[in-house]
Short mmCIF file of C-alpha atoms in Angstrom, two decimals:
data_model
loop_
_atom_site.label_atom_id
_atom_site.label_comp_id
_atom_site.label_asym_id
_atom_site.label_seq_id
_atom_site.Cartn_x
_atom_site.Cartn_y
_atom_site.Cartn_z
CA UNK A 293 11.13 -31.44 8.39
CA UNK A 294 9.63 -33.90 10.89
CA UNK A 295 9.44 -31.63 13.94
CA UNK A 296 8.84 -28.18 12.41
CA UNK A 297 6.79 -29.07 9.34
CA UNK A 298 9.18 -27.45 6.85
CA UNK A 299 9.37 -28.49 3.24
CA UNK A 300 12.65 -30.03 2.12
CA UNK A 301 13.59 -26.79 0.34
CA UNK A 302 12.84 -24.62 3.40
CA UNK A 303 14.57 -27.10 5.72
CA UNK A 304 17.71 -26.96 3.58
CA UNK A 305 17.66 -23.15 3.61
CA UNK A 306 17.18 -22.99 7.39
CA UNK A 307 19.91 -25.57 7.98
CA UNK A 308 22.44 -23.17 6.42
CA UNK A 309 21.46 -20.49 8.94
CA UNK A 310 21.18 -22.60 12.07
CA UNK A 311 23.49 -25.30 13.42
CA UNK A 312 21.69 -28.13 15.23
CA UNK A 313 23.56 -31.02 16.81
CA UNK A 314 21.95 -34.41 17.28
CA UNK A 315 23.02 -34.60 20.93
CA UNK A 316 21.85 -31.04 21.74
CA UNK A 317 18.22 -31.06 20.68
CA UNK A 318 16.67 -30.63 24.14
CA UNK A 319 16.37 -26.82 23.86
CA UNK A 320 14.83 -26.83 20.32
CA UNK A 321 12.32 -29.49 21.41
CA UNK A 322 11.39 -27.46 24.50
CA UNK A 323 10.82 -24.40 22.28
CA UNK A 324 8.49 -26.39 20.00
CA UNK A 325 6.54 -27.76 22.97
CA UNK A 326 6.24 -24.24 24.40
CA UNK A 327 4.92 -22.87 21.09
CA UNK A 328 2.37 -25.68 20.75
CA UNK A 329 1.19 -25.09 24.32
CA UNK A 330 0.32 -21.52 23.25
CA UNK A 331 -1.79 -22.56 20.26
CA UNK A 332 0.82 -22.59 17.50
CA UNK A 333 -0.17 -25.10 14.82
CA UNK A 334 2.18 -26.64 12.26
CA UNK A 335 1.75 -23.81 9.76
CA UNK A 336 2.51 -21.14 12.39
CA UNK A 337 5.61 -23.03 13.54
CA UNK A 338 6.87 -23.55 9.99
CA UNK A 339 6.34 -19.88 9.18
CA UNK A 340 8.09 -18.81 12.37
CA UNK A 341 11.11 -21.08 11.88
CA UNK A 342 11.51 -19.99 8.25
CA UNK A 343 11.55 -16.32 9.25
CA UNK A 344 13.56 -16.67 12.47
CA UNK A 345 15.40 -20.01 12.70
CA UNK A 346 17.39 -18.99 15.78
CA UNK A 347 14.22 -19.06 17.89
CA UNK A 348 15.00 -22.78 18.28
CA UNK A 349 18.01 -21.77 20.38
CA UNK A 350 15.96 -19.46 22.62
CA UNK A 351 15.59 -20.07 26.32
CA UNK A 352 11.96 -20.80 27.15
CA UNK A 353 11.90 -19.46 30.72
CA UNK A 354 14.19 -16.46 30.41
CA UNK A 355 13.48 -15.30 26.82
CA UNK A 356 10.16 -16.54 25.45
CA UNK A 357 7.93 -16.87 28.50
CA UNK A 358 8.14 -13.22 29.70
CA UNK A 359 7.17 -11.96 26.23
CA UNK A 360 4.37 -14.48 25.76
CA UNK A 361 3.04 -13.67 29.23
CA UNK A 362 3.01 -9.98 28.32
CA UNK A 363 1.01 -10.57 25.14
CA UNK A 364 -1.44 -12.95 26.81
CA UNK A 365 -1.97 -10.45 29.63
CA UNK A 366 -2.81 -7.79 27.04
CA UNK A 367 -5.45 -9.81 25.24
CA UNK A 368 -3.53 -11.81 22.64
CA UNK A 369 -5.14 -15.16 23.36
CA UNK A 370 -6.29 -18.05 21.20
CA UNK A 371 -5.31 -17.63 17.53
CA UNK A 372 -4.28 -13.99 18.00
CA UNK A 373 -1.01 -14.87 19.72
CA UNK A 374 0.45 -17.15 17.01
CA UNK A 375 -0.82 -14.74 14.35
CA UNK A 376 0.96 -11.86 16.09
CA UNK A 377 4.29 -13.69 16.55
CA UNK A 378 4.27 -15.24 13.08
CA UNK A 379 3.59 -11.83 11.48
CA UNK A 380 6.90 -10.50 12.80
CA UNK A 381 9.14 -12.88 14.78
CA UNK A 382 11.53 -9.97 15.45
CA UNK A 383 9.11 -9.02 18.21
CA UNK A 384 10.72 -11.81 20.24
CA UNK A 385 14.08 -10.04 20.22
CA UNK A 386 12.65 -6.84 21.73
CA UNK A 387 12.74 -6.11 25.45
CA UNK A 388 9.38 -6.09 27.22
CA UNK A 389 9.68 -2.97 29.37
CA UNK A 390 11.72 -0.70 27.10
CA UNK A 391 10.14 -1.60 23.77
CA UNK A 392 7.14 -3.92 23.64
CA UNK A 393 5.20 -2.22 26.43
CA UNK A 394 5.39 1.39 25.12
CA UNK A 395 4.87 0.16 21.55
CA UNK A 396 1.78 -1.84 22.49
CA UNK A 397 0.33 0.97 24.58
CA UNK A 398 0.64 3.40 21.67
CA UNK A 399 -0.96 0.98 19.21
CA UNK A 400 -3.73 0.18 21.67
CA UNK A 401 -4.40 3.90 22.18
CA UNK A 402 -5.27 4.34 18.50
CA UNK A 403 -6.33 0.88 17.36
CA UNK A 404 -8.08 -0.38 20.48
CA UNK A 405 -8.54 -4.16 20.46
CA UNK A 406 -5.85 -6.82 19.96
CA UNK A 407 -7.76 -7.96 16.85
CA UNK A 408 -7.22 -4.58 15.17
CA UNK A 409 -3.58 -4.53 16.25
CA UNK A 410 -3.01 -7.94 14.66
CA UNK A 411 -4.69 -6.73 11.43
CA UNK A 412 -2.39 -3.70 11.38
CA UNK A 413 0.68 -5.84 12.05
CA UNK A 414 -0.26 -8.26 9.27
CA UNK A 415 -0.16 -5.31 6.88
CA UNK A 416 2.99 -3.88 8.43
CA UNK A 417 4.69 -6.62 10.49
CA UNK A 418 7.69 -4.36 11.09
CA UNK A 419 5.61 -1.92 13.16
CA UNK A 420 6.09 -3.51 16.56
CA UNK A 421 9.79 -4.17 16.12
CA UNK A 422 10.56 -0.65 14.88
CA UNK A 423 12.00 2.07 17.08
CA UNK A 424 8.88 3.69 18.49
CA UNK A 425 10.62 6.26 20.64
CA UNK A 426 13.03 7.17 17.85
CA UNK A 427 10.56 7.73 15.02
CA UNK A 428 6.99 6.50 15.36
CA UNK A 429 5.97 8.25 18.55
CA UNK A 430 7.51 11.67 17.68
CA UNK A 431 5.90 11.55 14.23
CA UNK A 432 2.47 10.68 15.61
CA UNK A 433 2.74 13.40 18.25
CA UNK A 434 3.66 15.91 15.53
CA UNK A 435 0.69 14.95 13.35
CA UNK A 436 -1.75 15.19 16.24
CA UNK A 437 -0.28 18.51 17.31
CA UNK A 438 -0.76 19.78 13.73
CA UNK A 439 -4.43 18.80 13.79
CA UNK A 440 -4.70 15.25 12.45
CA UNK A 441 -7.73 13.52 13.96
CA UNK A 442 -7.12 10.37 16.01
CA UNK A 443 -9.28 8.36 13.57
CA UNK A 444 -6.89 9.26 10.76
CA UNK A 445 -3.90 8.34 12.91
CA UNK A 446 -5.54 4.94 13.40
CA UNK A 447 -5.99 4.66 9.64
CA UNK A 448 -2.37 5.64 9.16
CA UNK A 449 -1.21 2.88 11.49
CA UNK A 450 -3.56 0.33 9.95
CA UNK A 451 -3.13 1.04 6.25
CA UNK A 452 -0.13 3.32 5.65
CA UNK A 453 2.29 2.47 8.45
CA UNK A 454 5.42 3.16 6.41
CA UNK A 455 4.48 6.84 6.31
CA UNK A 456 5.24 7.26 9.99
CA UNK A 457 8.48 5.29 9.99
CA UNK A 458 10.49 8.03 8.34
CA UNK A 459 13.02 10.08 10.24
CA UNK A 460 11.40 12.79 12.31
CA UNK A 461 13.14 15.68 10.56
CA UNK A 462 11.87 14.37 7.22
CA UNK A 463 8.33 14.24 8.61
CA UNK A 464 8.65 17.81 9.90
CA UNK A 465 9.79 18.96 6.46
CA UNK A 466 6.88 17.22 4.67
CA UNK A 467 4.26 18.53 7.12
CA UNK A 468 5.51 22.10 6.65
CA UNK A 469 5.84 21.73 2.88
CA UNK A 470 2.27 20.46 2.55
CA UNK A 471 0.93 23.19 4.81
CA UNK A 472 2.66 25.74 2.58
CA UNK A 473 0.79 24.21 -0.37
CA UNK A 474 -2.48 24.55 1.51
CA UNK A 475 -2.82 20.90 2.54
CA UNK A 476 -3.56 20.81 6.26
CA UNK A 477 -3.05 17.68 8.43
CA UNK A 478 -6.69 17.82 9.55
CA UNK A 479 -7.95 17.29 5.97
CA UNK A 480 -8.61 13.81 4.49
CA UNK A 481 -6.26 14.41 1.55
CA UNK A 482 -3.26 15.09 3.80
CA UNK A 483 -2.62 11.40 4.47
CA UNK A 484 -2.32 10.62 0.76
CA UNK A 485 -0.35 13.78 -0.03
CA UNK A 486 2.12 12.98 2.75
CA UNK A 487 2.48 9.42 1.52
CA UNK A 488 3.40 10.67 -1.95
CA UNK A 489 5.75 13.42 -0.81
CA UNK A 490 7.54 11.07 1.59
CA UNK A 491 8.04 8.51 -1.17
CA UNK A 492 10.04 10.76 -3.49
CA UNK A 493 13.10 12.94 -3.01
CA UNK A 494 13.00 16.73 -3.19
CA UNK A 495 14.90 16.63 -6.49
CA UNK A 496 12.49 14.14 -8.09
CA UNK A 497 9.54 16.17 -6.86
CA UNK A 498 10.99 19.21 -8.58
CA UNK A 499 11.71 17.26 -11.79
CA UNK A 500 8.09 16.17 -12.06
CA UNK A 501 6.89 19.72 -11.54
CA UNK A 502 9.24 20.89 -14.30
CA UNK A 503 8.06 18.16 -16.67
CA UNK A 504 4.46 19.28 -16.31
CA UNK A 505 5.44 22.93 -16.70
CA UNK A 506 7.28 22.05 -19.91
CA UNK A 507 4.01 20.58 -21.20
CA UNK A 508 2.16 23.82 -20.68
CA UNK A 509 0.94 23.65 -17.10
CA UNK A 510 1.51 26.47 -14.65
CA UNK A 511 2.86 25.61 -11.21
CA UNK A 512 -0.42 26.79 -9.69
CA UNK A 513 -2.37 24.36 -11.91
CA UNK A 514 -0.05 21.52 -10.94
CA UNK A 515 -0.55 22.16 -7.24
CA UNK A 516 -4.34 22.37 -7.66
CA UNK A 517 -4.29 19.01 -9.44
CA UNK A 518 -1.98 17.50 -6.79
CA UNK A 519 -4.29 18.61 -3.99
CA UNK A 520 -7.21 16.92 -5.75
CA UNK A 521 -5.28 13.75 -6.55
CA UNK A 522 -1.90 13.51 -4.76
CA UNK A 523 -0.89 10.28 -6.54
CA UNK A 524 -0.52 12.35 -9.69
CA UNK A 525 3.05 13.16 -8.63
CA UNK A 526 3.74 9.55 -7.71
CA UNK A 527 3.68 8.79 -11.44
CA UNK A 528 6.99 8.63 -13.27
CA UNK A 529 8.07 11.47 -15.54
CA UNK A 530 7.62 9.17 -18.54
CA UNK A 531 4.11 8.24 -17.39
CA UNK A 532 3.16 11.91 -16.95
CA UNK A 533 4.42 12.79 -20.43
CA UNK A 534 2.67 9.84 -22.07
CA UNK A 535 -0.65 10.44 -20.33
CA UNK A 536 -0.71 14.16 -21.03
CA UNK A 537 0.16 13.53 -24.67
CA UNK A 538 -2.79 11.14 -25.00
CA UNK A 539 -5.32 13.43 -23.34
CA UNK A 540 -4.21 16.59 -25.11
CA UNK A 541 -3.33 15.29 -28.59
CA UNK A 542 -5.61 12.26 -28.92
CA UNK A 543 -8.68 13.08 -26.82
CA UNK A 544 -8.25 16.82 -27.43
CA UNK A 545 -9.00 17.70 -23.81
CA UNK A 546 -8.39 21.21 -22.51
CA UNK A 547 -5.93 21.45 -19.57
CA UNK A 548 -8.75 22.54 -17.25
CA UNK A 549 -10.58 19.25 -17.83
CA UNK A 550 -7.49 17.33 -16.73
CA UNK A 551 -6.91 19.61 -13.75
CA UNK A 552 -10.50 18.96 -12.68
CA UNK A 553 -9.99 15.17 -12.90
CA UNK A 554 -6.24 14.60 -12.43
CA UNK A 555 -6.81 10.93 -11.61
CA UNK A 556 -7.11 10.46 -15.40
CA UNK A 557 -3.31 10.66 -15.57
CA UNK A 558 -2.94 7.54 -13.41
CA UNK A 559 -4.77 5.32 -15.90
CA UNK A 560 -2.70 3.12 -18.19
CA UNK A 561 -2.63 4.56 -21.69
CA UNK A 562 -1.75 1.26 -23.37
CA UNK A 563 -3.91 -1.13 -21.32
CA UNK A 564 -7.01 1.01 -20.68
CA UNK A 565 -7.27 4.30 -22.50
CA UNK A 566 -6.02 3.66 -26.04
CA UNK A 567 -7.90 0.36 -26.56
CA UNK A 568 -11.13 2.04 -25.47
CA UNK A 569 -10.47 5.02 -27.71
CA UNK A 570 -9.77 2.76 -30.68
CA UNK A 571 -13.08 0.94 -30.18
CA UNK A 572 -15.05 4.17 -29.86
CA UNK A 573 -13.33 5.67 -32.90
CA UNK A 574 -14.57 2.74 -35.00
CA UNK A 575 -18.10 2.93 -33.56
CA UNK A 576 -18.28 6.66 -34.25
CA UNK A 577 -17.07 6.17 -37.84
CA UNK A 578 -19.85 3.66 -38.40
CA UNK A 579 -22.39 6.00 -36.74
CA UNK A 580 -23.20 3.44 -34.06
CA UNK A 581 -22.45 5.93 -31.27
CA UNK A 582 -22.40 9.71 -31.18
CA UNK A 583 -19.20 11.70 -30.81
CA UNK A 584 -20.05 13.85 -27.80
CA UNK A 585 -18.89 14.50 -24.26
CA UNK A 586 -19.91 10.96 -23.27
CA UNK A 587 -17.00 9.66 -25.33
CA UNK A 588 -14.49 11.05 -22.84
CA UNK A 589 -16.40 9.49 -19.97
CA UNK A 590 -16.46 6.14 -21.79
CA UNK A 591 -12.70 6.27 -22.31
CA UNK A 592 -11.89 7.25 -18.75
CA UNK A 593 -14.59 6.72 -16.18
CA UNK A 594 -16.75 3.64 -16.62
CA UNK A 595 -15.61 0.23 -15.40
CA UNK A 596 -13.97 -2.34 -17.65
CA UNK A 597 -16.97 -4.63 -17.32
CA UNK A 598 -19.43 -1.88 -18.30
CA UNK A 599 -17.27 -0.76 -21.23
CA UNK A 600 -17.03 -4.32 -22.52
CA UNK A 601 -20.79 -4.79 -22.28
CA UNK A 602 -21.86 -1.37 -23.60
CA UNK A 603 -19.37 -0.81 -26.42
CA UNK A 604 -17.74 -4.12 -27.35
CA UNK A 605 -20.10 -7.05 -26.80
CA UNK A 606 -23.11 -5.00 -27.89
CA UNK A 607 -21.62 -4.20 -31.31
CA UNK A 608 -19.39 -7.25 -31.86
CA UNK A 609 -21.82 -8.72 -34.43
CA UNK A 610 -22.04 -5.45 -36.33
CA UNK A 611 -18.32 -4.60 -36.46
CA UNK A 612 -15.90 -7.30 -37.60
CA UNK A 613 -12.81 -7.56 -35.41
CA UNK A 614 -14.10 -5.21 -32.71
CA UNK A 615 -13.01 -7.55 -29.94
CA UNK A 616 -9.52 -7.76 -31.42
CA UNK A 617 -9.37 -3.96 -31.65
CA UNK A 618 -10.21 -3.82 -27.95
CA UNK A 619 -7.43 -6.19 -27.01
CA UNK A 620 -8.35 -9.73 -27.88
CA UNK A 621 -10.44 -12.54 -26.45
CA UNK A 622 -8.15 -13.15 -23.46
CA UNK A 623 -8.71 -9.61 -22.19
CA UNK A 624 -12.48 -9.92 -22.57
CA UNK A 625 -12.52 -13.21 -20.69
CA UNK A 626 -10.49 -11.69 -17.89
CA UNK A 627 -13.02 -8.86 -17.51
CA UNK A 628 -15.99 -11.24 -17.66
CA UNK A 629 -14.50 -13.31 -14.85
#
């Protein structure tokens, strides 16, 4: 607590994972001094010790210094170095020549500056400690070979890193499956389609297709909708059923309208769609708004803030209980804030 800045709760937790003896504190103290000499402040040190307590038993000269020297040499200076190490302390267990160097070179190739690498690692701290030669590099090489632009590879590393950490044979399968559906790696939608397909098993993918077919969609229509909005098939089977039921039986939309805008199915029926529909149904019954094609847009497309202003606040004095029909005062306050 005194030397590392840990709270009493964190200190107790760490003490169960790391044995420190009063007469053998020279090495832990030397580690702390080394970290502070490289710009680590109290918060960085506390974060690091909480994640990787055994760093206090590390040798400064033989373990830490070679890795810190490597990062400093490659541009991780000032605040970037503690940010990098604190994002994923497992980096310190990796060998410089066989792991850190090839990993860093690959990240630098696509992301460029150390600043961008740190941003990517904050989103996906496991990136630099993962097996690059075993999974990441082969997957990236495959995607580039199949036509993915380097800018999209950079985006993949920065925002969707887990996509490329799958086993290589799984990535090969997904690339080929998407190409067979007409989704090419060079297209912007490929990244999102791959993310969805990689996140679910083949059996669950098939189940979702069958659910939609049972509700009257053809497989061709499902694939068209998926290519327009891949996250459609990331929804659960229950969510798909519930959303389709609302659009078909409540809003009376034709299937083609949903296929054209499949992102509708991702909206929450209970939190977004039904409360809006209930408000509009009352306003139509009182002839305050017309029942036309704009109704569908009001239910689905406009922002919460705009809906509140245009259809709830505007008519609250004319329709008793309209705010309660929409979802209560707490919901309105949340939107206003």
